[in-house]
Amino acid sequence: MMLSSSSARAAARMGATYLARVVPSRLADPPPFNVCYSSSAGSAIAQTPFPATVRGTQEKWIKRFESESIPEPETSIVNIIAHVLELSGPSEVGNHQNSSLNDVQMAKIEELCECRLARMPIQYIIREWDFRDLTLKMIPPVFIPRPETEELVELILQQMDNEQETRFLEIGCGTGAISLSLLKHAPKASAIAIDQSRIACELTRENAVSVGLAERLRIFKHKMVDDLPQELNGQQFDMIVSNPPYVPSMLIPSLDPEVKIYEDLRALDGGNDGLTVIKAILRIAGRYLRQDGVLWLEVDSTHPPVIEEFLTKHGDLMGLRFMASYKDLFQKDRFVEIVKL
């Protein structure tokens, strides 16, 4: 993951590795999750004779999470403690190991830990997460931005003239992480973001206001099939960016519980081959990118050669050329650059 120096807090939080990923379009917006349950949490917790200090609470819950095979047990409890104590970040927990916890704090930690026992992602439990140098609100079931997407933003910014007026479109904005991160570092840029989820659009708007970028971002709730919202007909963009659904439908049941139970599967399911939404985005790019405009995609590691072959056959007709693919931190082909002819 390529992080700027200002991403230290985000890096400290990162302990969970998620599978990169729209369920069939017939599904409506899933309701937000407001409660989680753990059927066996109460009795074992009450019987654990650890003192009410940060250290004792941390050790107790690490053991409990390990006994329940909860991924990233230490990362989970450290983030929960930091959140309840209102610390600047999880790295600060180490400086408070001998601090006592009052009854209210202990009750809140237990409540949030039971959510983790129910396999709720830590980002949803503490209701925020760092993306590069932004702290963004997170609510279920809006798709949680992954570390690889930070790399995509970094890659774009390396090739983007931040002092030039740039108008870009994000397809599938989720929390708004990509658009807001690009806007923060490209002060003359403006963006339009679309998502089929009302909850995602509202969350993107809330995050934009929170980080002071709402004036340069327009948001549309739109279910993209082969076209953009009617209000955007005839418009041209310097860049289109998307982290689209790209998990093949048959693999959805095998995803981790944190993903398939809590996140909006429409942000994951890419159809039979994982390319359904990607091909729709290619058609959009052919129509809405200006000449020499760039399409950036985050895709499954098996997709770049397939996309390149598809554009070799159909690119001239669509007005698109495959330029390059780029590897992520794990040396997997993850990002694709396509240019409008």
Protein backbone atom coordinates (compact mmCIF):
# COMPACT_ATOMS: atom_id res chain seq x y z
CA MET A 1 0.00 0.00 0.00
CA MET A 2 1.48 3.35 -0.99
CA LEU A 3 0.73 5.80 1.81
CA SER A 4 1.73 9.42 2.22
CA SER A 5 3.48 10.40 5.43
CA SER A 6 0.24 11.92 6.68
CA SER A 7 -1.32 8.46 6.64
CA ALA A 8 0.39 7.22 9.78
CA ARG A 9 -2.83 7.06 11.75
CA ALA A 10 -4.49 5.12 8.96
CA ALA A 11 -1.56 2.74 8.77
CA ALA A 12 -1.71 2.15 12.50
CA ARG A 13 -5.32 1.10 12.20
CA MET A 14 -4.85 -1.25 9.29
CA GLY A 15 -4.99 -4.80 10.52
CA ALA A 16 -7.85 -6.22 8.50
CA THR A 17 -7.34 -7.52 4.99
CA TYR A 18 -10.56 -7.57 3.01
CA LEU A 19 -11.31 -9.32 -0.21
CA ALA A 20 -11.77 -6.76 -2.89
CA ARG A 21 -15.08 -7.29 -4.12
CA VAL A 22 -23.44 -5.07 -7.58
CA VAL A 23 -25.88 -7.85 -6.28
CA PRO A 24 -28.46 -8.31 -8.91
CA SER A 25 -30.13 -4.98 -9.51
CA ARG A 26 -33.47 -6.18 -8.21
CA LEU A 27 -32.28 -5.68 -4.65
CA ALA A 28 -33.25 -2.45 -2.95
CA ASP A 29 -31.08 -0.48 -0.52
CA PRO A 30 -30.34 -2.69 2.47
CA PRO A 31 -31.25 -0.97 5.75
CA PRO A 32 -28.39 0.21 7.96
CA PHE A 33 -27.41 -2.15 10.77
CA ASN A 34 -28.16 -0.69 14.18
CA VAL A 35 -27.57 -3.69 16.39
CA CYS A 36 -25.45 -6.82 16.49
CA TYR A 37 -25.77 -9.94 18.57
CA SER A 38 -23.44 -12.49 20.08
CA SER A 39 -25.30 -15.42 21.53
CA SER A 40 -22.53 -16.63 23.80
CA ALA A 41 -20.77 -13.43 24.80
CA GLY A 42 -22.25 -12.70 28.22
CA SER A 43 -21.31 -15.57 30.48
CA ALA A 44 -17.70 -15.96 29.42
CA ILE A 45 -17.05 -12.23 29.73
CA ALA A 46 -18.50 -12.04 33.23
CA GLN A 47 -16.32 -14.92 34.44
CA THR A 48 -13.01 -13.39 33.35
CA PRO A 49 -11.23 -11.97 36.44
CA PHE A 50 -9.09 -9.25 34.81
CA PRO A 51 -8.77 -5.80 36.45
CA ALA A 52 -10.56 -2.84 34.92
CA THR A 53 -7.50 -1.29 33.33
CA VAL A 54 -6.69 -0.73 29.70
CA ARG A 55 -4.05 -3.47 29.81
CA GLY A 56 -6.32 -5.99 31.52
CA THR A 57 -9.24 -5.22 29.23
CA GLN A 58 -7.07 -5.47 26.16
CA GLU A 59 -5.63 -8.83 27.24
CA LYS A 60 -9.05 -10.19 28.14
CA TRP A 61 -10.56 -9.36 24.77
CA ILE A 62 -7.58 -10.54 22.76
CA LYS A 63 -7.97 -13.94 24.42
CA ARG A 64 -11.72 -13.92 23.88
CA PHE A 65 -11.41 -12.97 20.22
CA GLU A 66 -8.76 -15.62 19.71
CA SER A 67 -10.98 -18.24 21.32
CA GLU A 68 -13.78 -17.29 18.92
CA SER A 69 -11.41 -17.20 15.89
CA ILE A 70 -12.09 -13.51 15.28
CA PRO A 71 -9.62 -12.13 12.70
CA GLU A 72 -7.11 -9.51 13.86
CA PRO A 73 -7.94 -9.78 17.58
CA GLU A 74 -5.40 -7.23 18.79
CA THR A 75 -6.21 -4.71 16.06
CA SER A 76 -9.90 -5.06 16.90
CA ILE A 77 -9.68 -4.38 20.62
CA VAL A 78 -7.05 -1.65 20.30
CA ASN A 79 -9.26 0.28 17.88
CA ILE A 80 -12.28 -0.19 20.14
CA ILE A 81 -10.42 1.05 23.22
CA ALA A 82 -9.03 4.05 21.32
CA HIS A 83 -12.54 4.90 20.16
CA VAL A 84 -14.15 4.60 23.60
CA LEU A 85 -11.37 6.63 25.28
CA GLU A 86 -11.53 9.19 22.46
CA LEU A 87 -7.80 8.93 21.80
CA SER A 88 -6.21 10.44 18.69
CA GLY A 89 -5.61 6.97 17.28
CA PRO A 90 -4.96 3.33 18.18
CA SER A 91 -1.23 3.94 18.54
CA GLU A 92 -2.04 5.99 21.64
CA VAL A 93 -3.47 2.99 23.50
CA GLY A 94 0.03 1.86 24.43
CA ASN A 95 0.49 5.06 26.44
CA HIS A 96 -2.57 4.30 28.59
CA GLN A 97 -1.96 0.68 29.56
CA ASN A 98 -2.18 1.33 33.30
CA SER A 99 -5.16 3.71 33.11
CA SER A 100 -8.30 2.65 34.93
CA LEU A 101 -11.59 2.28 33.10
CA ASN A 102 -14.85 3.38 34.67
CA ASP A 103 -18.10 1.42 34.50
CA VAL A 104 -19.44 3.43 31.57
CA GLN A 105 -16.28 2.86 29.54
CA MET A 106 -16.22 -0.83 30.37
CA ALA A 107 -19.86 -1.25 29.36
CA LYS A 108 -19.25 0.52 26.05
CA ILE A 109 -16.18 -1.57 25.29
CA GLU A 110 -18.11 -4.74 26.03
CA GLU A 111 -20.98 -3.62 23.78
CA LEU A 112 -18.65 -2.92 20.87
CA CYS A 113 -16.68 -6.13 21.42
CA GLU A 114 -19.88 -8.14 21.19
CA CYS A 115 -20.43 -6.55 17.80
CA ARG A 116 -16.96 -7.74 16.79
CA LEU A 117 -17.81 -11.23 18.05
CA ALA A 118 -20.73 -11.08 15.63
CA ARG A 119 -18.12 -10.45 12.88
CA MET A 120 -19.09 -6.82 12.30
CA PRO A 121 -16.13 -4.99 10.66
CA ILE A 122 -14.25 -2.74 13.01
CA GLN A 123 -14.86 0.21 10.66
CA TYR A 124 -18.60 -0.10 11.23
CA ILE A 125 -18.18 -0.63 14.96
CA ILE A 126 -16.27 2.60 15.58
CA ARG A 127 -18.14 4.39 12.76
CA GLU A 128 -15.08 5.98 11.17
CA TRP A 129 -11.87 5.06 9.37
CA ASP A 130 -8.85 6.78 7.91
CA PHE A 131 -8.36 6.88 4.16
CA ARG A 132 -4.97 8.36 3.38
CA ASP A 133 -5.07 11.70 5.25
CA LEU A 134 -8.84 11.90 5.66
CA THR A 135 -10.94 10.54 8.52
CA LEU A 136 -14.28 9.49 7.05
CA LYS A 137 -17.52 8.36 8.62
CA MET A 138 -18.41 4.71 7.99
CA ILE A 139 -21.87 3.22 8.30
CA PRO A 140 -23.18 -0.18 7.23
CA PRO A 141 -23.84 -1.36 4.63
CA VAL A 142 -21.83 1.19 2.60
CA PHE A 143 -18.75 -0.47 1.14
CA ILE A 144 -15.60 0.05 3.23
CA PRO A 145 -12.65 1.45 1.21
CA ARG A 146 -9.70 -0.95 1.15
CA PRO A 147 -5.98 -0.16 1.41
CA GLU A 148 -5.51 -1.00 -2.27
CA THR A 149 -7.79 1.90 -3.17
CA GLU A 150 -5.43 4.25 -1.37
CA GLU A 151 -2.80 3.02 -3.81
CA LEU A 152 -5.11 3.83 -6.73
CA VAL A 153 -5.53 7.41 -5.49
CA GLU A 154 -1.77 7.76 -5.02
CA LEU A 155 -1.17 6.47 -8.54
CA ILE A 156 -3.65 8.95 -10.01
CA LEU A 157 -2.20 11.89 -8.09
CA GLN A 158 1.31 11.03 -9.30
CA GLN A 159 0.15 11.47 -12.89
CA MET A 160 -2.31 14.31 -12.32
CA ASP A 161 -1.48 18.01 -12.67
CA ASN A 162 -2.83 19.23 -9.36
CA GLU A 163 -2.69 22.87 -10.46
CA GLN A 164 -4.76 22.29 -13.57
CA GLU A 165 -8.54 22.57 -13.66
CA THR A 166 -9.72 18.97 -13.87
CA ARG A 167 -13.28 17.73 -14.01
CA PHE A 168 -13.69 14.10 -13.11
CA LEU A 169 -16.42 11.53 -12.56
CA GLU A 170 -16.44 8.77 -9.96
CA ILE A 171 -18.72 5.82 -10.61
CA GLY A 172 -19.75 4.04 -7.41
CA CYS A 173 -18.66 6.54 -4.78
CA GLY A 174 -19.52 4.59 -1.60
CA THR A 175 -18.14 6.63 1.29
CA GLY A 176 -16.71 9.25 -1.09
CA ALA A 177 -13.14 8.23 -0.27
CA ILE A 178 -11.72 8.41 -3.80
CA SER A 179 -13.37 11.66 -4.87
CA LEU A 180 -12.67 13.46 -1.61
CA SER A 181 -9.04 12.37 -1.47
CA LEU A 182 -8.45 13.51 -5.05
CA LEU A 183 -10.24 16.82 -4.47
CA LYS A 184 -8.20 17.53 -1.35
CA HIS A 185 -4.92 17.22 -3.23
CA ALA A 186 -6.09 18.80 -6.49
CA PRO A 187 -7.44 22.20 -5.39
CA LYS A 188 -8.57 23.22 -8.88
CA ALA A 189 -10.45 19.99 -9.54
CA SER A 190 -14.20 19.43 -9.37
CA ALA A 191 -16.06 16.14 -9.35
CA ILE A 192 -19.33 14.39 -9.91
CA ALA A 193 -19.95 11.19 -7.96
CA ILE A 194 -22.71 8.66 -8.58
CA ASP A 195 -23.90 5.63 -6.68
CA GLN A 196 -27.04 3.51 -6.87
CA SER A 197 -27.33 3.44 -3.07
CA ARG A 198 -29.18 6.28 -1.36
CA ILE A 199 -27.29 5.55 1.86
CA ALA A 200 -23.94 5.78 0.05
CA CYS A 201 -24.88 9.10 -1.58
CA GLU A 202 -25.94 10.55 1.77
CA LEU A 203 -22.74 9.31 3.42
CA THR A 204 -20.57 10.78 0.64
CA ARG A 205 -22.36 14.11 1.08
CA GLU A 206 -21.88 14.02 4.85
CA ASN A 207 -18.19 13.20 4.51
CA ALA A 208 -17.74 15.95 1.91
CA VAL A 209 -19.22 18.50 4.30
CA SER A 210 -17.11 17.16 7.17
CA VAL A 211 -13.82 17.62 5.28
CA GLY A 212 -14.82 20.93 3.70
CA LEU A 213 -15.03 19.78 0.07
CA ALA A 214 -18.79 19.81 -0.58
CA GLU A 215 -18.67 22.89 -2.84
CA ARG A 216 -16.58 21.05 -5.44
CA LEU A 217 -18.56 17.80 -5.46
CA ARG A 218 -21.98 17.02 -6.96
CA ILE A 219 -23.60 13.70 -6.06
CA PHE A 220 -26.23 11.76 -7.98
CA LYS A 221 -28.15 8.70 -6.88
CA HIS A 222 -28.24 6.69 -10.09
CA LYS A 223 -28.33 3.03 -10.99
CA MET A 224 -25.95 2.83 -13.90
CA VAL A 225 -26.75 0.35 -16.62
CA ASP A 226 -25.52 1.86 -19.86
CA ASP A 227 -25.79 5.59 -19.26
CA LEU A 228 -25.30 8.36 -16.73
CA PRO A 229 -28.06 10.46 -15.17
CA GLN A 230 -30.01 12.49 -17.72
CA GLU A 231 -28.64 15.71 -16.21
CA LEU A 232 -25.15 14.71 -17.38
CA ASN A 233 -26.02 13.95 -21.01
CA GLY A 234 -23.53 15.55 -23.37
CA GLN A 235 -21.04 16.47 -20.67
CA GLN A 236 -17.34 15.63 -20.96
CA PHE A 237 -14.84 14.68 -18.29
CA ASP A 238 -11.07 14.84 -18.10
CA MET A 239 -11.03 11.67 -16.02
CA ILE A 240 -13.31 8.87 -14.87
CA VAL A 241 -12.36 6.74 -11.89
CA SER A 242 -14.05 3.72 -10.40
CA ASN A 243 -13.50 0.90 -7.96
CA PRO A 244 -16.40 -1.11 -9.37
CA PRO A 245 -17.93 -4.43 -8.32
CA TYR A 246 -15.65 -7.12 -9.72
CA VAL A 247 -16.10 -10.28 -7.66
CA PRO A 248 -17.61 -13.09 -9.80
CA SER A 249 -21.08 -13.95 -8.55
CA MET A 250 -20.17 -17.54 -7.77
CA LEU A 251 -17.51 -16.38 -5.29
CA ILE A 252 -19.80 -14.15 -3.23
CA PRO A 253 -20.85 -16.96 -0.84
CA SER A 254 -17.20 -17.67 -0.04
CA LEU A 255 -16.40 -14.14 1.13
CA ASP A 256 -15.58 -13.50 4.78
CA PRO A 257 -18.56 -13.02 7.11
CA GLU A 258 -17.50 -9.40 7.71
CA VAL A 259 -18.07 -8.78 4.01
CA LYS A 260 -21.04 -10.91 2.97
CA ILE A 261 -23.12 -10.25 6.10
CA TYR A 262 -22.59 -6.54 6.60
CA GLU A 263 -21.54 -4.87 3.34
CA ASP A 264 -23.83 -4.02 0.42
CA LEU A 265 -23.32 -6.93 -1.97
CA ARG A 266 -24.20 -4.70 -4.90
CA ALA A 267 -20.81 -3.09 -4.36
CA LEU A 268 -19.17 -6.50 -4.69
CA ASP A 269 -20.98 -8.64 -7.24
CA GLY A 270 -19.53 -8.14 -10.71
CA GLY A 271 -21.64 -10.76 -12.49
CA ASN A 272 -20.64 -14.14 -13.87
CA ASP A 273 -17.13 -13.13 -14.84
CA GLY A 274 -16.76 -10.09 -12.60
CA LEU A 275 -16.74 -7.83 -15.66
CA THR A 276 -20.41 -6.83 -16.05
CA VAL A 277 -20.08 -3.39 -14.47
CA ILE A 278 -16.57 -2.86 -15.82
CA LYS A 279 -17.80 -3.27 -19.42
CA ALA A 280 -20.64 -0.84 -18.73
CA ILE A 281 -18.07 1.67 -17.45
CA LEU A 282 -16.01 1.20 -20.61
CA ARG A 283 -19.06 2.11 -22.69
CA ILE A 284 -19.63 5.19 -20.52
CA ALA A 285 -15.98 6.21 -20.83
CA GLY A 286 -16.13 5.99 -24.62
CA ARG A 287 -19.00 8.48 -24.63
CA TYR A 288 -18.15 10.86 -21.78
CA LEU A 289 -14.36 11.19 -21.72
CA ARG A 290 -12.87 14.08 -23.64
CA GLN A 291 -10.07 13.33 -26.11
CA ASP A 292 -6.97 12.18 -24.21
CA GLY A 293 -9.07 11.79 -21.07
CA VAL A 294 -8.18 8.91 -18.76
CA LEU A 295 -10.20 6.10 -17.23
CA TRP A 296 -8.77 4.57 -14.04
CA LEU A 297 -10.13 1.28 -12.72
CA GLU A 298 -9.39 -0.93 -9.74
CA VAL A 299 -10.02 -4.52 -10.83
CA ASP A 300 -9.45 -8.14 -9.95
CA SER A 301 -5.90 -9.29 -10.59
CA THR A 302 -7.12 -11.60 -13.40
CA HIS A 303 -8.89 -8.80 -15.27
CA PRO A 304 -6.18 -6.59 -16.84
CA PRO A 305 -5.27 -9.02 -19.67
CA VAL A 306 -8.97 -9.67 -20.31
CA ILE A 307 -9.71 -5.94 -20.49
CA GLU A 308 -6.71 -5.40 -22.75
CA GLU A 309 -7.89 -8.15 -25.11
CA PHE A 310 -11.44 -6.74 -25.09
CA LEU A 311 -10.17 -3.26 -26.03
CA THR A 312 -7.87 -4.70 -28.69
CA LYS A 313 -11.00 -6.05 -30.38
CA HIS A 314 -13.48 -3.27 -29.59
CA GLY A 315 -11.39 -0.27 -28.51
CA ASP A 316 -11.33 1.51 -31.88
CA LEU A 317 -15.11 1.39 -32.08
CA MET A 318 -15.41 2.62 -28.48
CA GLY A 319 -12.66 5.21 -28.90
CA LEU A 320 -10.55 3.72 -26.11
CA ARG A 321 -7.02 2.41 -25.84
CA PHE A 322 -5.59 0.20 -23.10
CA MET A 323 -2.49 1.96 -21.81
CA ALA A 324 -1.14 0.05 -18.82
CA SER A 325 -1.84 -2.02 -15.75
CA TYR A 326 -0.18 -1.43 -12.39
CA LYS A 327 0.58 -3.73 -9.50
CA ASP A 328 -0.52 -3.22 -5.91
CA LEU A 329 1.59 -3.68 -2.81
CA PHE A 330 1.19 -7.45 -3.08
CA GLN A 331 2.49 -7.43 -6.66
CA LYS A 332 -0.92 -8.24 -8.10
CA ASP A 333 -2.15 -6.49 -11.25
CA ARG A 334 -4.79 -4.29 -9.65
CA PHE A 335 -5.12 -0.97 -11.51
CA VAL A 336 -5.83 -0.23 -15.16
CA GLU A 337 -5.25 2.95 -17.15
CA ILE A 338 -7.27 3.50 -20.33
CA VAL A 339 -7.13 6.57 -22.60
CA LYS A 340 -9.77 8.14 -24.84
CA LEU A 341 -8.66 8.39 -28.46
